[in-house]
mmCIF file of C-alpha atoms in Angstrom:
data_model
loop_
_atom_site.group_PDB
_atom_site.id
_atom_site.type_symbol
_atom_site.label_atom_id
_atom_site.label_comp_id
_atom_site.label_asym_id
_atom_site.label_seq_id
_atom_site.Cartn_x
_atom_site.Cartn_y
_atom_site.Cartn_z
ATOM 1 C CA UNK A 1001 -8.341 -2.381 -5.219
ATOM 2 C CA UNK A 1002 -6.553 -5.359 -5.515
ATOM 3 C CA UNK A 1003 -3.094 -5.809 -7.627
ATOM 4 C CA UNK A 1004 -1.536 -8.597 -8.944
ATOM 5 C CA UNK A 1005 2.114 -9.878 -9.242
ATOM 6 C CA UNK A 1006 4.028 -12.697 -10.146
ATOM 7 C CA UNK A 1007 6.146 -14.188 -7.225
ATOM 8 C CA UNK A 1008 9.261 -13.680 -9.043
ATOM 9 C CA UNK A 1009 8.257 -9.717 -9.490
ATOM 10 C CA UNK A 1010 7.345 -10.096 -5.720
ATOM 11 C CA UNK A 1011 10.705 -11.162 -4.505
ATOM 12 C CA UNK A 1012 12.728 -9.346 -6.546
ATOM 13 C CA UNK A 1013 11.024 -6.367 -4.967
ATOM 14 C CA UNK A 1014 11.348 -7.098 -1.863
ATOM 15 C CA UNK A 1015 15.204 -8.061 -1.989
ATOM 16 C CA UNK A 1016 15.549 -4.452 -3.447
ATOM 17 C CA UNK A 1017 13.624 -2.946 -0.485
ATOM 18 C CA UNK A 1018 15.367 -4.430 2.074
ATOM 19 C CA UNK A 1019 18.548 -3.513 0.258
ATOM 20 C CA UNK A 1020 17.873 0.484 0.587
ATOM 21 C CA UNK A 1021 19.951 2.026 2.241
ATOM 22 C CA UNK A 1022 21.740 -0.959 3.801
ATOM 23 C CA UNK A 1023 24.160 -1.766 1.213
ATOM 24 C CA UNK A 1024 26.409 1.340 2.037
ATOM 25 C CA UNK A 1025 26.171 1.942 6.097
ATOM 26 C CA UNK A 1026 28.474 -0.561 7.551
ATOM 27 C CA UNK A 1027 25.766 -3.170 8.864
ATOM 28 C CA UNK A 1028 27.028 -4.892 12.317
ATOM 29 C CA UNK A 1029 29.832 -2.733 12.605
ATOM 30 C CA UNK A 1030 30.168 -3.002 16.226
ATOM 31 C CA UNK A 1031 31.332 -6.665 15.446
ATOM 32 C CA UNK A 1032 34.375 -5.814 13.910
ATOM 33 C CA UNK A 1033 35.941 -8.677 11.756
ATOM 34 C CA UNK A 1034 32.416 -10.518 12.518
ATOM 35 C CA UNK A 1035 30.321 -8.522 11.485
ATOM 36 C CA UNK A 1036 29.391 -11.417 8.653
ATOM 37 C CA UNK A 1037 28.114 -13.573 11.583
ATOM 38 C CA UNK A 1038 26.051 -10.732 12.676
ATOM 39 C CA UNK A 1039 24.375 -10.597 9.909
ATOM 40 C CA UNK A 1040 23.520 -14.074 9.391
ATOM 41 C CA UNK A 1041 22.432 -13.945 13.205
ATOM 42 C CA UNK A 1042 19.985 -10.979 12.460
ATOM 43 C CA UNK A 1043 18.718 -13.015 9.310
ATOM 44 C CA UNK A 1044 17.865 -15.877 10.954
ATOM 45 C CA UNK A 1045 16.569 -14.308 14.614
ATOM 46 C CA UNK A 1046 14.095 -12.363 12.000
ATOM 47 C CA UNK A 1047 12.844 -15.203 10.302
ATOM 48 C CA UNK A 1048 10.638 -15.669 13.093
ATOM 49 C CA UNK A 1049 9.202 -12.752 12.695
ATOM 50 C CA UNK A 1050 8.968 -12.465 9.268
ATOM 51 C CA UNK A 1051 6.679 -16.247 9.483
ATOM 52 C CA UNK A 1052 4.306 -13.742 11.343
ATOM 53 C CA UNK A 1053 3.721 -11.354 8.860
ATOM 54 C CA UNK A 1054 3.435 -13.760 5.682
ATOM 55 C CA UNK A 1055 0.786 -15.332 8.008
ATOM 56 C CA UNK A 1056 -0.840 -11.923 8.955
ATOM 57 C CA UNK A 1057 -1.534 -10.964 4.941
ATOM 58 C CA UNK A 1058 -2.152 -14.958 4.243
ATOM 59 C CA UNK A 1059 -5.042 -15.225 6.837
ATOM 60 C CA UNK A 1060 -7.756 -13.916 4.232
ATOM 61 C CA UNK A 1061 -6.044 -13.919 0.939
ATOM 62 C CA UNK A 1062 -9.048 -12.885 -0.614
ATOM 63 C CA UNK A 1063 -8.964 -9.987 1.319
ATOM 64 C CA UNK A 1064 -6.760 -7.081 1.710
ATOM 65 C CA UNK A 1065 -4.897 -6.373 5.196
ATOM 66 C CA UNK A 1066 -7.210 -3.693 6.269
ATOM 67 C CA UNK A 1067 -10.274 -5.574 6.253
ATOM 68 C CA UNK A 1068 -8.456 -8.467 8.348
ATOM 69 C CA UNK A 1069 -7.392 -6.087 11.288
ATOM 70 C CA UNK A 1070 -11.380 -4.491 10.955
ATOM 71 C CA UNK A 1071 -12.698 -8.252 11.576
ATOM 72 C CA UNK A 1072 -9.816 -9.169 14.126
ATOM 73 C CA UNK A 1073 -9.778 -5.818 16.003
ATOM 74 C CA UNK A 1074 -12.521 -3.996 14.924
ATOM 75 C CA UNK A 1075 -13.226 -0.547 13.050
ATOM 76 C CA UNK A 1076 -11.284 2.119 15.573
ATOM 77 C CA UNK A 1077 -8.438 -0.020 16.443
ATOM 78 C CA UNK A 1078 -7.713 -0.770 12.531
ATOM 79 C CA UNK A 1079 -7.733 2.505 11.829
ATOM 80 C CA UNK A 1080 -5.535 3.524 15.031
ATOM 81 C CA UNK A 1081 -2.988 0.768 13.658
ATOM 82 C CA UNK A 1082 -3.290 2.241 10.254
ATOM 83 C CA UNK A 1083 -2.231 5.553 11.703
ATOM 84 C CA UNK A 1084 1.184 4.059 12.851
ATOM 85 C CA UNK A 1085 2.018 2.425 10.005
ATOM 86 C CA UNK A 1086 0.999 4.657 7.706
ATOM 87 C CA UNK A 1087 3.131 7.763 9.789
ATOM 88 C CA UNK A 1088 5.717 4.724 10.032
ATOM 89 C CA UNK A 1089 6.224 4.187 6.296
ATOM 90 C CA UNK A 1090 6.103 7.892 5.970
ATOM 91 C CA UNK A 1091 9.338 7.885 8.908
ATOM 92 C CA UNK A 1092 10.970 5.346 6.594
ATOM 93 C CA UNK A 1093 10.693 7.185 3.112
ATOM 94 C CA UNK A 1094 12.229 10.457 5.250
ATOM 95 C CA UNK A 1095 14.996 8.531 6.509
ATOM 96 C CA UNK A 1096 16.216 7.177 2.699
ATOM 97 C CA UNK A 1097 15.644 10.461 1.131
ATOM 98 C CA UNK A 1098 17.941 11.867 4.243
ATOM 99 C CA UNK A 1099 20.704 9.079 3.496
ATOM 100 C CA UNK A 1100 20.646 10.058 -0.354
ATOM 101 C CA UNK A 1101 21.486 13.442 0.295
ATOM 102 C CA UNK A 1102 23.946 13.013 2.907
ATOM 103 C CA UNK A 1103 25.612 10.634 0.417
ATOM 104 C CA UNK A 1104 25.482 12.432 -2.605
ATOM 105 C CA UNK A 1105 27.276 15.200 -0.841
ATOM 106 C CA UNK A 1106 30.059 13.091 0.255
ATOM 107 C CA UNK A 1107 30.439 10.730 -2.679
ATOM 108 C CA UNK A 1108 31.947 14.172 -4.824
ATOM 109 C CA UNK A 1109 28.937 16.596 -5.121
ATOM 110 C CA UNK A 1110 30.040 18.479 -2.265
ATOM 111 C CA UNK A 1111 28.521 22.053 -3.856
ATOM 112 C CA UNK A 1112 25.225 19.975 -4.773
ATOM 113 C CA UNK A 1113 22.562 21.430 -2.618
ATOM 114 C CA UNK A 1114 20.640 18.597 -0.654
ATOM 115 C CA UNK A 1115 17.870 19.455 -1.606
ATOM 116 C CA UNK A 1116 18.255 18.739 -4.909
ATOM 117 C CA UNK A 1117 18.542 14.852 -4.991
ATOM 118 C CA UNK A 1118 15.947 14.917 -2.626
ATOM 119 C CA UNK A 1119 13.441 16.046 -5.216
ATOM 120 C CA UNK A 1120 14.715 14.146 -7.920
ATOM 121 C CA UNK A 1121 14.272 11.185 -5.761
ATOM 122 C CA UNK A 1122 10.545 12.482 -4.581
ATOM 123 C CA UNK A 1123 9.433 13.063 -8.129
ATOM 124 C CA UNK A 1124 10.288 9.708 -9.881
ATOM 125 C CA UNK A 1125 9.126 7.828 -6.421
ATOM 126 C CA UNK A 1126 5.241 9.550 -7.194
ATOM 127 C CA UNK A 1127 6.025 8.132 -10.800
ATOM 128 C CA UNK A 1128 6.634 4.439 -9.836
ATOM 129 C CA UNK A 1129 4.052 5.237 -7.108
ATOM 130 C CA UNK A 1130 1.035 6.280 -9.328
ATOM 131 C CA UNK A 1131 1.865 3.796 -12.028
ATOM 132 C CA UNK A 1132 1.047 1.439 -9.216
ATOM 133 C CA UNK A 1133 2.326 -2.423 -7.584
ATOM 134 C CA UNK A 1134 2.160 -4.298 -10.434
ATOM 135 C CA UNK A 1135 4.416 -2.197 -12.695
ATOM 136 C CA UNK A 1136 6.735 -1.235 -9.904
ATOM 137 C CA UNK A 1137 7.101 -5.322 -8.799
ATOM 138 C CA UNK A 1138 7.952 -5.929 -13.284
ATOM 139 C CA UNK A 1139 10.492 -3.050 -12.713
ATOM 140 C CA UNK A 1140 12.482 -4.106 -9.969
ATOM 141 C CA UNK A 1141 12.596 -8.278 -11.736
ATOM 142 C CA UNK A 1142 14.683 -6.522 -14.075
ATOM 143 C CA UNK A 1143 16.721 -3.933 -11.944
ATOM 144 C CA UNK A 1144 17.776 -6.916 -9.795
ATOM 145 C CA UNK A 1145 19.465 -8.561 -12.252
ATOM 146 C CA UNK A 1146 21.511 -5.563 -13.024
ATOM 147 C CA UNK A 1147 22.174 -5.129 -9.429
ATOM 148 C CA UNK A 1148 23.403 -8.555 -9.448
ATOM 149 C CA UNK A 1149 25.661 -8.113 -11.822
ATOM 150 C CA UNK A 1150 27.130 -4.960 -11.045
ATOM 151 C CA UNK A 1151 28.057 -6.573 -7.771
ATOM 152 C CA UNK A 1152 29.772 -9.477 -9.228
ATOM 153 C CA UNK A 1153 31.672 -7.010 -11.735
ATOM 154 C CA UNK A 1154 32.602 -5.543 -8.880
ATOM 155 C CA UNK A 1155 33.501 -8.583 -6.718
ATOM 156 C CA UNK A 1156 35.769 -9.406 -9.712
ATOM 157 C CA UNK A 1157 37.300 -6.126 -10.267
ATOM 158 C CA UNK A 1158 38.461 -6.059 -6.219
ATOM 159 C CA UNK A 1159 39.188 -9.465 -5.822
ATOM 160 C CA UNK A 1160 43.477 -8.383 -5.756
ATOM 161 C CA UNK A 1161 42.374 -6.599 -3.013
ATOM 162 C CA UNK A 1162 40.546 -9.153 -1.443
ATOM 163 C CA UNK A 1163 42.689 -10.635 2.128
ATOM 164 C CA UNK A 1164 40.533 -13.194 3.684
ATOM 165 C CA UNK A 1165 42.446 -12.992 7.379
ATOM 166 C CA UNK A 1166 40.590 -9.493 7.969
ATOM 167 C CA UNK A 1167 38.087 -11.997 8.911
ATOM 168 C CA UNK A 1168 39.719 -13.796 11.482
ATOM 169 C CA UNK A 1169 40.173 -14.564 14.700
ATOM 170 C CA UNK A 1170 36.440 -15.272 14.383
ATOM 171 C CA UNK A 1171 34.563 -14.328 17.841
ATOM 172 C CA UNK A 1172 37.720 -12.685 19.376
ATOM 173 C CA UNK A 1173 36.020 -10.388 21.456
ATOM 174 C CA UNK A 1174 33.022 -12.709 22.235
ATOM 175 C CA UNK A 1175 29.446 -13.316 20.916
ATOM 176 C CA UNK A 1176 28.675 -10.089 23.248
ATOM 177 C CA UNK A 1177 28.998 -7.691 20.432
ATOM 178 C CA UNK A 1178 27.749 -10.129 17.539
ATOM 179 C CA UNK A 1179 24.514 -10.610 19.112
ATOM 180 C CA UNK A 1180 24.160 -6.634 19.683
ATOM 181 C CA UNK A 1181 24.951 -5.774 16.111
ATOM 182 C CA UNK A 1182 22.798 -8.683 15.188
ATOM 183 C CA UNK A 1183 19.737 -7.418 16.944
ATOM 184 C CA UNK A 1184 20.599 -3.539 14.992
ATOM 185 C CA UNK A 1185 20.679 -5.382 12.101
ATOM 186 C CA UNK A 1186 17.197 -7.021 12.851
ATOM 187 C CA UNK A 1187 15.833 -3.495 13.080
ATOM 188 C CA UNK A 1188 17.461 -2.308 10.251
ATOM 189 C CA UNK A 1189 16.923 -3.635 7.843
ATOM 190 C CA UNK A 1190 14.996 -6.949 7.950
ATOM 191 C CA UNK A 1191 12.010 -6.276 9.918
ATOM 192 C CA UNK A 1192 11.522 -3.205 7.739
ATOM 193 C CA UNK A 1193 9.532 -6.276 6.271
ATOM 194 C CA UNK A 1194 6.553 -5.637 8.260
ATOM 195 C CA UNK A 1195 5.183 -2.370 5.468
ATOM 196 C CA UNK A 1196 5.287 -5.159 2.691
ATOM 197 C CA UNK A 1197 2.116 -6.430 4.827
ATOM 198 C CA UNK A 1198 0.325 -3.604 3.915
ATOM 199 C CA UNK A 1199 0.940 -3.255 -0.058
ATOM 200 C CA UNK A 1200 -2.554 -5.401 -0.072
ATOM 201 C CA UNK A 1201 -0.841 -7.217 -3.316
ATOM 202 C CA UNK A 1202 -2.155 -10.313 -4.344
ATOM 203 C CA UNK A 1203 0.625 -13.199 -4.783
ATOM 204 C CA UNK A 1204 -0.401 -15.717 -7.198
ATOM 205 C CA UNK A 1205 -0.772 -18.999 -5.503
ATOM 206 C CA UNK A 1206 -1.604 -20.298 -2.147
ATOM 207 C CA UNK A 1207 0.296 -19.138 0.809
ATOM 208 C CA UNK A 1208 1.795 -16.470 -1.702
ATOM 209 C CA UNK A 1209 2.824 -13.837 0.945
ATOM 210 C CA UNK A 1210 4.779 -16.629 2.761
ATOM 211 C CA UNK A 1211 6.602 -17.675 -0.624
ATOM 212 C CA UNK A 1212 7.286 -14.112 -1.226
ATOM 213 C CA UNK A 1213 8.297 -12.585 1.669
ATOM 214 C CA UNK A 1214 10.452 -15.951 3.164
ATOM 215 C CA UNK A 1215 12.550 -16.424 -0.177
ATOM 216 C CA UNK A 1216 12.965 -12.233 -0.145
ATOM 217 C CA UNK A 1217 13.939 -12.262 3.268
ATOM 218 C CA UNK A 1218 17.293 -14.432 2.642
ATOM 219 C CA UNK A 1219 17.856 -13.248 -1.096
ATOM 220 C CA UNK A 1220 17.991 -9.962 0.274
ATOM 221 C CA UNK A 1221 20.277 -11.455 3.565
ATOM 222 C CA UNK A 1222 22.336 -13.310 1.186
ATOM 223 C CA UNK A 1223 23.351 -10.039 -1.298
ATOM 224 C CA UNK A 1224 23.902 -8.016 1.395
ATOM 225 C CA UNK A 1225 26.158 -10.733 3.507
ATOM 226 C CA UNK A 1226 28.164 -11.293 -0.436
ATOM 227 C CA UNK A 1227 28.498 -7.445 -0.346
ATOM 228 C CA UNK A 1228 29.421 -7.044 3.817
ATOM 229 C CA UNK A 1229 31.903 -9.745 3.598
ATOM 230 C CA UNK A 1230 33.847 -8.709 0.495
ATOM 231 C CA UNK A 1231 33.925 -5.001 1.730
ATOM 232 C CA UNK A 1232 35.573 -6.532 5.080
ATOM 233 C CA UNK A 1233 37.715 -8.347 2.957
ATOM 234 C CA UNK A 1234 38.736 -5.415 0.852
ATOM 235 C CA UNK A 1235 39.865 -2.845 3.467
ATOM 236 C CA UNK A 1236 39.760 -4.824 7.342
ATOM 237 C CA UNK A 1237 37.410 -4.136 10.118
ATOM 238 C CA UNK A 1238 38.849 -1.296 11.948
ATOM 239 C CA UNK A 1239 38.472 0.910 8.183
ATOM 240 C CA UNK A 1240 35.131 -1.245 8.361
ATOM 241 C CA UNK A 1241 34.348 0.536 12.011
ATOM 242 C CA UNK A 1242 34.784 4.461 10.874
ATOM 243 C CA UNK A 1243 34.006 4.874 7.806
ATOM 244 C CA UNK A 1244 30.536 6.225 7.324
ATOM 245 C CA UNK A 1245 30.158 4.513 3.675
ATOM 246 C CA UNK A 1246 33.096 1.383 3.765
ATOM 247 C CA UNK A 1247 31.437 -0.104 0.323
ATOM 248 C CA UNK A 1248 32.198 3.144 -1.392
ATOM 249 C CA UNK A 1249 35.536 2.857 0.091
ATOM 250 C CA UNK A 1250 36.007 -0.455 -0.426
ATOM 251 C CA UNK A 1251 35.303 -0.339 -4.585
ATOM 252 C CA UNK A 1252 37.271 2.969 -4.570
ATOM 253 C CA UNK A 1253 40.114 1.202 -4.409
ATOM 254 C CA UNK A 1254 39.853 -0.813 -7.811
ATOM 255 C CA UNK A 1255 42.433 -0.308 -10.368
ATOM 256 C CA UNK A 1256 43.062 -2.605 -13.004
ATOM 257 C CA UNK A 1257 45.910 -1.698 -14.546
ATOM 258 C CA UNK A 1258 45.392 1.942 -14.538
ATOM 259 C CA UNK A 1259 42.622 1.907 -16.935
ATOM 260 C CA UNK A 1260 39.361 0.532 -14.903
ATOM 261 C CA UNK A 1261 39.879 3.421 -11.974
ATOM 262 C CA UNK A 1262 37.497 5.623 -10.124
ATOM 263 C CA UNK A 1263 34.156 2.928 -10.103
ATOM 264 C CA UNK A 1264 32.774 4.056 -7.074
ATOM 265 C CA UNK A 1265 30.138 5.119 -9.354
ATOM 266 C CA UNK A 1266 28.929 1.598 -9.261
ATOM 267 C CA UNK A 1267 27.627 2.114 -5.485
ATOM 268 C CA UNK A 1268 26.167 5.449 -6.061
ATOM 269 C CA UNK A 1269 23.927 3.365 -8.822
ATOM 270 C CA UNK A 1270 23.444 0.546 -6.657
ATOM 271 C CA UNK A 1271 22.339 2.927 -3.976
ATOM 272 C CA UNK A 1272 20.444 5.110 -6.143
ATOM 273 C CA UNK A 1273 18.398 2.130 -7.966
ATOM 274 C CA UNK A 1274 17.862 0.403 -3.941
ATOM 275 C CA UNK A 1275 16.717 3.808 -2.541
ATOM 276 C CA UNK A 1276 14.053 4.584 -5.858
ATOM 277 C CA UNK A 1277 12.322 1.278 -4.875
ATOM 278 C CA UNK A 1278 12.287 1.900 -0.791
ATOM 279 C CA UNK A 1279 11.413 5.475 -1.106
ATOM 280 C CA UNK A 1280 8.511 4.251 -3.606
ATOM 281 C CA UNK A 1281 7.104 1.361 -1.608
ATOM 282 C CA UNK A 1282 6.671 3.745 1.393
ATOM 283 C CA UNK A 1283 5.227 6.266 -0.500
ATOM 284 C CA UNK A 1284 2.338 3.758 -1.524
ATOM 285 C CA UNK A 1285 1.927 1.969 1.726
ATOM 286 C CA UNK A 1286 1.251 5.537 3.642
ATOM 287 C CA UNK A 1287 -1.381 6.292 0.859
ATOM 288 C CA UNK A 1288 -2.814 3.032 1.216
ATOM 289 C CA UNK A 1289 -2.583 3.394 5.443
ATOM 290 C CA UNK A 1290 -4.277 7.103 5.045
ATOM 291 C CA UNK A 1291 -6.845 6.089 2.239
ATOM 292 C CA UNK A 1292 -7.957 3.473 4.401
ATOM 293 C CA UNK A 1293 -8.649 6.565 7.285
ATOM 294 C CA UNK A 1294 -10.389 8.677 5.033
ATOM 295 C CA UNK A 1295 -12.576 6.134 3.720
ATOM 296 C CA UNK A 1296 -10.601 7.150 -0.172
ATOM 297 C CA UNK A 1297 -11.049 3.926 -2.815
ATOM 298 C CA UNK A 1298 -7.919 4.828 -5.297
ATOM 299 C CA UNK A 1299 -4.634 5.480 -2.492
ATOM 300 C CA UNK A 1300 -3.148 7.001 -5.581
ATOM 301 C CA UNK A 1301 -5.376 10.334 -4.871
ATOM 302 C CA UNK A 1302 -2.637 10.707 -1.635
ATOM 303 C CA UNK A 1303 0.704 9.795 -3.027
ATOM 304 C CA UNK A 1304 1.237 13.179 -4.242
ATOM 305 C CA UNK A 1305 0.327 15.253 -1.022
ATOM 306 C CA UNK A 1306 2.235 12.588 1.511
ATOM 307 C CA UNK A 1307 5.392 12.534 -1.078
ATOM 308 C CA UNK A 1308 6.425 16.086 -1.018
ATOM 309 C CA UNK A 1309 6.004 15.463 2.611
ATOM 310 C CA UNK A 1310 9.661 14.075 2.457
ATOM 311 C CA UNK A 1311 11.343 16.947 1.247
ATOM 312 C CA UNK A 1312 10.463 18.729 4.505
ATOM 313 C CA UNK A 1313 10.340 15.474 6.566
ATOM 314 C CA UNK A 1314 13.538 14.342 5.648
ATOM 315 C CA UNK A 1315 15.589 17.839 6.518
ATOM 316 C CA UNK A 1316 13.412 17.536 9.699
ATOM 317 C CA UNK A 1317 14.551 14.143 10.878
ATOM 318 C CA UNK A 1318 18.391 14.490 11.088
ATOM 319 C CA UNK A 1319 21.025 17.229 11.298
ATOM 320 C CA UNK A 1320 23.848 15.524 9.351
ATOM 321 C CA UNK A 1321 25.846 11.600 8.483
ATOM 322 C CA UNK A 1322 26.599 11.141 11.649
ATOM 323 C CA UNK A 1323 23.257 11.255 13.064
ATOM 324 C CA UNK A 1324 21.749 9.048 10.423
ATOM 325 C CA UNK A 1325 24.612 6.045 10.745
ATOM 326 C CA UNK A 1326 23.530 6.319 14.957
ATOM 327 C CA UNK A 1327 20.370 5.957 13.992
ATOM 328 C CA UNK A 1328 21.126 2.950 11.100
ATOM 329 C CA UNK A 1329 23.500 1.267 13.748
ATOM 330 C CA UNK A 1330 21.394 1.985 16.798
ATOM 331 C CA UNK A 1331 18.872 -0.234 18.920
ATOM 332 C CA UNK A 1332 15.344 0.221 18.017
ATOM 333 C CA UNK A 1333 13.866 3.400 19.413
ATOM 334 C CA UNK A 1334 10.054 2.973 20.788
ATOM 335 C CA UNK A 1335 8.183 3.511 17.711
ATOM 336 C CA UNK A 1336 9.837 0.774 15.699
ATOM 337 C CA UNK A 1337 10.090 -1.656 18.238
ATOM 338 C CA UNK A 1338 6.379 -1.399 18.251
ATOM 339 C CA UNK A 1339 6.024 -1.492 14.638
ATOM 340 C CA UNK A 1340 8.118 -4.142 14.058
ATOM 341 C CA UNK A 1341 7.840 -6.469 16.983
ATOM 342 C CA UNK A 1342 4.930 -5.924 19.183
ATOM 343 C CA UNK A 1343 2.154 -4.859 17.213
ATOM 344 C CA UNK A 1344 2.318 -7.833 14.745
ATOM 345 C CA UNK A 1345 2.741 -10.370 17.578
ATOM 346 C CA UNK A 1346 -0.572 -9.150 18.985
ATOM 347 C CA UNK A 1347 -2.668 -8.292 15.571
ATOM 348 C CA UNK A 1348 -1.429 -11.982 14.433
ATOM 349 C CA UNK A 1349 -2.402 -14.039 17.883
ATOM 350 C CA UNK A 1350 -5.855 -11.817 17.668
ATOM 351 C CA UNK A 1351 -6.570 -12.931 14.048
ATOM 352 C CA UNK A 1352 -5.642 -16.577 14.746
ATOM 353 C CA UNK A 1353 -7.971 -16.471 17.244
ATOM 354 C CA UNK A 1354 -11.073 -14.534 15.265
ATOM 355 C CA UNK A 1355 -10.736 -17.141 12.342
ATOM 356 C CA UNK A 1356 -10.562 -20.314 14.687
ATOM 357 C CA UNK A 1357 -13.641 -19.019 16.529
ATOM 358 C CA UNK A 1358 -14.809 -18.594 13.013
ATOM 359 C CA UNK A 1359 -14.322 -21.741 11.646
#
């Protein structure tokens, strides 16, 4: 079943994506004052990357993703690589639902249970998730422009705050710990990329996947380097370094006038509205991975079943904050390394191989 979207929908969803979660962990952290040039270095050391996996869902556009790996790797190795991405995606959606509830609890809801945002989260992701792509991709073309917004308002509201020489020296403890916080940030979040592959969505135009995913790729990088840099700004790079949420912190300190006070409310929403369309996305790429497996024709059949997955999943995967910002700020572990890296080099070299053979 094949679903259409307009390229603007496209990219709008996948700067949103990328976006989940990232916008309040302090991304390149282990930089310091550069963490900025971090994340420009893991934008453009993922572009690479994310060339391959336009390419991989461009090869047969006529065709969704899962009949391209049966004709480049045949029946039992396409489903074996649906298996991992589908358990992947379902790692992914466990991992946001985890951060919500850690940061609900800390953002003022302290007698909330976790659970609780959990499921609300859960629930409206099967919504967006059974509604399908195409209304999901018209949803997030508006949401970004409110994001947008909300992060200029805020921009504006902070900008007394703002003291440009938290930025500086520049490189003053070397490009050592730059390039290591740039290749975190490649993990997390840019090559998180590689599930958009398997959304099987039809871009309008040739080469659509590579229009989509290359113009997402650095709206997303250049949001999140406008947010990074202003939050370094705002409260300096060793505040940066501890806090487990600096953005929150970093808006919590606008007061204009005594009147416009308290707008930390402003990150919970952008989080909130970033973490609906991540949690969402996953939810239909692991019914699409697993539909695929059982031979099913509508994925929407397993959305249900593989959502409420997450409320155990995510209580499963980490005991607290701290162990989710080691994991956000960490090197890859095995499985995404594989995911992210590995397994599309190979898949892609294989196809481009199969279709030249073919032609």
């Amino acid at each position: 079943m094949k679903e259409v979207i307009s390229r603007r929908s496209a990219i709008a969803t996948v700067v949103l994506m990328l976006m989940g979660g990232s916008v309040i962990f302090g991304l390149g952290s282990q930089a310091g004052a550069d963490a900025w040039l971090a994340l420009i270095c893991g934008a453009l050391l993922s572009f690479p990357f994310i060339l391959i996996y336009a390419r991989l869902a461009d090869l047969e556009p006529e065709q969704d993703i899962f009949q391209t790996l049966e004709k480049s790797l045949g029946k039992p190795l396409a489903v074996a690589v649906s298996i991992i991405y589908g358990y992947y995606a379902l790692l992914l959606m466990y991992y946001s639902l985890d951060s919500l509830g850690n940061f609900v609890t800390l953002a003022g809801l302290v007698e909330t249970p976790k659970i609780v945002p959990r499921l609300a989260l859960v629930f409206i992701g099967i919504m967006a998730a059974k509604a399908g792509v195409e209304v999901l991709a018209r949803w997030c073309s508006l949401f970004l422009r409110i994001v947008m917004l909300t992060s200029i308002l805020a921009f504006v509201l902070v900008l007394k705050e703002v003291d440009f020489s938290n930025l500086q020296p520049i490189l003053y403890n070397g490009i050592g710990p730059v390039l290591e916080a740039a290749l975190t940030i490649m993990e997390f979040p840019f090559l998180e990329t590689v599930i958009l592959v398997f959304l099987t969505a039809s871009f309008r135009g040739q080469n659509g996947n590579r229009h989509v995913l290359v113009r997402g790729h650095f709206a997303a990088a250049g949001l999140i380097l406008f947010i990074i840099t202003l939050t370094l700004t705002v409260i300096g790079p060793e505040i940066y370094r501890i806090q487990y949420y600096p953005v929150y912190g970093a808006v919590s300190r606008i007061d204009v006038g005594g009147f416009f006070t308290r707008l930390e409310i402003t990150v919970t929403f952008l989080f909130l509205i970033t973490a609906f369309v991540k949690v969402s996305i996953c939810q239909i790429v692991a019914a699409k991975c697993f539909s695929y497996i059982i031979g099913e024709t509508d994925y929407r059949r397993l959305v249900t079943p593989l959502a409420l997955s997450g409320i155990v999943g995510s209580f499963w995967l980490a005991e607290g904050t701290l162990e989710m910002e080691r994991r956000a700020l960490g090197f890859w572990p095995p499985l995404e390394f594989a995911v992210q890296i590995v397994l599309p080099v190979i898949i892609w070299i294989v196809a481009e191989i199969r279709v030249k053979n073919k032609n």
